[in-house]
Amino acid sequence: MIIGSLPILILGFLLRKQIETVARNLWLVALTLILFGVILGVCDALGRRVKQIDDLNARDGIVYGLGQALALIPGVSRSGATISAGLALGYTRESAARYSFLLAIPAVLASGLFQALQIGSDTTAAWGPTLLATAIAFVVGYLVIAWLLRYLASNSFLPFVLYRIALGLVLIVLLLMGVVTAA
């Protein structure tokens, strides 16, 4: 997990200003929703699905990590990008998803710690509600991941592919109609 976490940690730190400002554009989000929906669909359809999580090696860890780093681009799902990487490497759906979620732990913890340090000793920060919300999110996230892994044992990613494409198209329509603005 350390090797797979290095790309997002390094790039996230180096590119944090661009990520927080320049990259926040709804046209980019719409296009990446669609593009990475298609990528997930292609990887799911064409992946060999023979490798198990025990087959993970350093090279595969780096590829997973580069997939995770793509999530720094708004509209790219961290889990979708890493699962696509795993499927492209030949992992089963369940193994690709399992490692994707394990790989999230260091990235999410580092991001949370960075944000907490940014808040610092701000006396207006509501730490109690924040910790409660974090605990609830952990429990709900755990339950959803457990369900998803069971689902993927016998189902494809097609519903997620269709969701991403539909959401991207809806966003494009809203942008074209002027209901929402890009920046």
Tab-separated table of C-alpha atoms in Angstrom:
chain	number	residue	atom	x	y	z
A	1	MET	CA	0.000	0.000	0.000
A	2	ILE	CA	2.938	2.334	0.596
A	3	ILE	CA	4.112	2.129	-3.026
A	4	GLY	CA	0.563	2.632	-4.286
A	5	SER	CA	0.096	5.663	-2.030
A	6	LEU	CA	3.239	7.544	-3.042
A	7	PRO	CA	2.000	9.015	-6.364
A	8	ILE	CA	-1.125	10.636	-4.903
A	9	LEU	CA	0.693	11.872	-1.800
A	10	ILE	CA	3.504	13.466	-3.802
A	11	LEU	CA	1.351	14.864	-6.626
A	12	GLY	CA	-1.395	15.959	-4.240
A	13	PHE	CA	1.116	17.991	-2.257
A	14	LEU	CA	2.897	19.441	-5.296
A	15	LEU	CA	-0.268	20.298	-7.237
A	16	ARG	CA	-2.588	21.284	-4.379
A	17	LYS	CA	-2.979	24.919	-5.501
A	18	GLN	CA	-3.882	23.960	-9.077
A	19	ILE	CA	-6.255	21.265	-7.823
A	20	GLU	CA	-8.044	23.729	-5.547
A	21	THR	CA	-8.299	26.500	-8.158
A	22	VAL	CA	-7.584	25.979	-11.866
A	23	ALA	CA	-8.900	22.410	-12.112
A	24	ARG	CA	-12.284	23.269	-10.541
A	25	ASN	CA	-14.300	23.570	-13.727
A	26	LEU	CA	-17.623	21.815	-14.356
A	27	TRP	CA	-16.804	21.200	-18.033
A	28	LEU	CA	-13.756	19.248	-16.894
A	29	VAL	CA	-15.864	17.377	-14.336
A	30	ALA	CA	-18.501	16.476	-16.948
A	31	LEU	CA	-15.923	15.242	-19.435
A	32	THR	CA	-13.973	13.213	-16.880
A	33	LEU	CA	-17.188	11.668	-15.557
A	34	ILE	CA	-17.952	10.385	-19.052
A	35	LEU	CA	-14.376	9.485	-20.027
A	36	PHE	CA	-13.639	7.527	-16.871
A	37	GLY	CA	-17.046	5.858	-17.029
A	38	VAL	CA	-16.092	4.572	-20.479
A	39	ILE	CA	-12.629	3.549	-19.226
A	40	LEU	CA	-14.175	1.586	-16.348
A	41	GLY	CA	-16.570	-0.107	-18.777
A	42	VAL	CA	-13.805	-1.056	-21.215
A	43	CYS	CA	-11.522	-2.347	-18.453
A	44	ASP	CA	-14.391	-4.345	-16.961
A	45	ALA	CA	-15.334	-5.855	-20.319
A	46	LEU	CA	-11.808	-6.609	-21.543
A	47	GLY	CA	-9.956	-7.379	-18.294
A	48	ARG	CA	-8.752	-10.972	-17.934
A	49	ARG	CA	-9.955	-11.227	-14.294
A	50	VAL	CA	-7.532	-13.961	-13.258
A	51	LYS	CA	-5.332	-12.274	-10.650
A	52	GLN	CA	-6.219	-12.265	-6.968
A	53	ILE	CA	-5.145	-9.691	-4.404
A	54	ASP	CA	-2.373	-12.076	-3.280
A	55	ASP	CA	-0.806	-11.676	-6.751
A	56	LEU	CA	-0.128	-7.977	-6.124
A	57	ASN	CA	3.488	-6.960	-6.765
A	58	ALA	CA	5.441	-3.680	-6.720
A	59	ARG	CA	4.826	-2.930	-10.419
A	60	ASP	CA	1.090	-3.431	-10.010
A	61	GLY	CA	1.179	-1.293	-6.861
A	62	ILE	CA	2.736	1.555	-8.833
A	63	VAL	CA	0.097	1.255	-11.585
A	64	TYR	CA	-2.647	1.280	-8.945
A	65	GLY	CA	-0.973	4.338	-7.397
A	66	LEU	CA	-0.866	6.182	-10.708
A	67	GLY	CA	-4.550	5.368	-11.165
A	68	GLN	CA	-5.237	6.774	-7.721
A	69	ALA	CA	-3.285	9.937	-8.559
A	70	LEU	CA	-5.641	10.540	-11.505
A	71	ALA	CA	-8.331	11.211	-8.903
A	72	LEU	CA	-6.648	14.550	-8.272
A	73	ILE	CA	-8.432	15.637	-11.459
A	74	PRO	CA	-11.970	16.747	-10.561
A	75	GLY	CA	-14.577	14.306	-11.813
A	76	VAL	CA	-12.259	11.316	-11.685
A	77	SER	CA	-13.396	8.831	-9.072
A	78	ARG	CA	-10.490	7.609	-6.940
A	79	SER	CA	-12.041	4.197	-6.544
A	80	GLY	CA	-13.136	4.066	-10.189
A	81	ALA	CA	-9.649	4.944	-11.440
A	82	THR	CA	-7.914	2.422	-9.187
A	83	ILE	CA	-10.450	-0.309	-9.938
A	84	SER	CA	-9.977	0.371	-13.665
A	85	ALA	CA	-6.215	0.049	-13.178
A	86	GLY	CA	-6.686	-3.255	-11.360
A	87	LEU	CA	-9.014	-4.615	-14.033
A	88	ALA	CA	-6.563	-3.541	-16.757
A	89	LEU	CA	-3.832	-5.426	-14.870
A	90	GLY	CA	-5.977	-8.581	-14.921
A	91	TYR	CA	-7.336	-8.637	-11.365
A	92	THR	CA	-10.786	-10.007	-10.605
A	93	ARG	CA	-13.499	-7.429	-9.996
A	94	GLU	CA	-13.571	-8.201	-6.287
A	95	SER	CA	-9.766	-8.110	-5.906
A	96	ALA	CA	-9.488	-4.857	-7.877
A	97	ALA	CA	-12.152	-3.253	-5.681
A	98	ARG	CA	-10.732	-4.661	-2.432
A	99	TYR	CA	-7.255	-3.267	-3.118
A	100	SER	CA	-8.767	0.022	-4.270
A	101	PHE	CA	-10.501	0.432	-0.930
A	102	LEU	CA	-7.413	-0.635	1.039
A	103	LEU	CA	-5.357	1.848	-0.963
A	104	ALA	CA	-7.782	4.599	0.024
A	105	ILE	CA	-6.886	4.337	3.705
A	106	PRO	CA	-3.482	6.109	3.585
A	107	ALA	CA	-4.713	8.709	1.062
A	108	VAL	CA	-7.842	9.561	3.039
A	109	LEU	CA	-5.950	9.670	6.339
A	110	ALA	CA	-3.246	11.903	4.852
A	111	SER	CA	-5.843	14.219	3.319
A	112	GLY	CA	-7.786	14.411	6.592
A	113	LEU	CA	-4.628	15.087	8.582
A	114	PHE	CA	-3.578	17.794	6.124
A	115	GLN	CA	-6.995	19.461	6.396
A	116	ALA	CA	-6.929	19.198	10.201
A	117	LEU	CA	-3.512	20.861	10.256
A	118	GLN	CA	-4.870	23.614	7.998
A	119	ILE	CA	-7.620	24.263	10.539
A	120	GLY	CA	-5.020	24.216	13.291
A	121	SER	CA	-6.063	25.826	16.520
A	122	ASP	CA	-9.107	27.551	15.025
A	123	THR	CA	-11.377	27.947	18.022
A	124	THR	CA	-14.459	28.092	15.806
A	125	ALA	CA	-13.790	24.607	14.413
A	126	ALA	CA	-16.447	22.176	15.615
A	127	TRP	CA	-14.289	19.176	16.480
A	128	GLY	CA	-17.018	17.221	18.306
A	129	PRO	CA	-19.473	17.141	15.397
A	130	THR	CA	-16.595	16.549	12.981
A	131	LEU	CA	-15.410	13.485	14.910
A	132	LEU	CA	-18.969	12.158	15.198
A	133	ALA	CA	-19.546	12.623	11.466
A	134	THR	CA	-16.236	10.872	10.774
A	135	ALA	CA	-17.219	7.885	12.925
A	136	ILE	CA	-20.625	7.617	11.247
A	137	ALA	CA	-19.046	7.905	7.799
A	138	PHE	CA	-16.597	5.121	8.709
A	139	VAL	CA	-19.374	2.730	9.769
A	140	VAL	CA	-21.573	3.495	6.758
A	141	GLY	CA	-18.574	3.285	4.420
A	142	TYR	CA	-17.583	-0.090	5.863
A	143	LEU	CA	-21.104	-1.465	5.345
A	144	VAL	CA	-21.307	-0.154	1.779
A	145	ILE	CA	-17.888	-1.589	0.898
A	146	ALA	CA	-18.858	-4.987	2.341
A	147	TRP	CA	-22.034	-4.957	0.228
A	148	LEU	CA	-20.171	-3.836	-2.904
A	149	LEU	CA	-17.570	-6.591	-2.615
A	150	ARG	CA	-20.355	-9.190	-2.354
A	151	TYR	CA	-22.132	-7.589	-5.334
A	152	LEU	CA	-18.982	-7.644	-7.476
A	153	ALA	CA	-18.444	-11.346	-6.874
A	154	SER	CA	-21.161	-12.021	-9.455
A	155	ASN	CA	-21.981	-8.699	-11.165
A	156	SER	CA	-20.290	-6.179	-13.451
A	157	PHE	CA	-19.572	-2.474	-13.089
A	158	LEU	CA	-22.168	-1.614	-15.762
A	159	PRO	CA	-24.528	0.268	-13.386
A	160	PHE	CA	-21.618	2.477	-12.270
A	161	VAL	CA	-20.511	3.037	-15.867
A	162	LEU	CA	-24.019	4.087	-16.907
A	163	TYR	CA	-24.359	6.334	-13.843
A	164	ARG	CA	-21.112	8.183	-14.614
A	165	ILE	CA	-21.997	8.670	-18.278
A	166	ALA	CA	-25.543	9.820	-17.476
A	167	LEU	CA	-24.325	12.224	-14.788
A	168	GLY	CA	-21.730	13.678	-17.162
A	169	LEU	CA	-24.357	14.160	-19.875
A	170	VAL	CA	-26.807	15.791	-17.449
A	171	LEU	CA	-24.061	18.150	-16.322
A	172	ILE	CA	-23.257	19.066	-19.932
A	173	VAL	CA	-26.937	19.807	-20.623
A	174	LEU	CA	-27.150	21.967	-17.475
A	175	LEU	CA	-24.022	23.857	-18.541
A	176	LEU	CA	-25.326	24.390	-22.087
A	177	MET	CA	-28.682	25.621	-20.774
A	178	GLY	CA	-26.961	28.034	-18.394
A	179	VAL	CA	-28.532	26.430	-15.324
A	180	VAL	CA	-25.052	26.046	-13.836
A	181	THR	CA	-21.832	27.851	-14.671
A	182	ALA	CA	-18.525	26.158	-15.381
A	183	ALA	CA	-16.269	27.973	-12.947
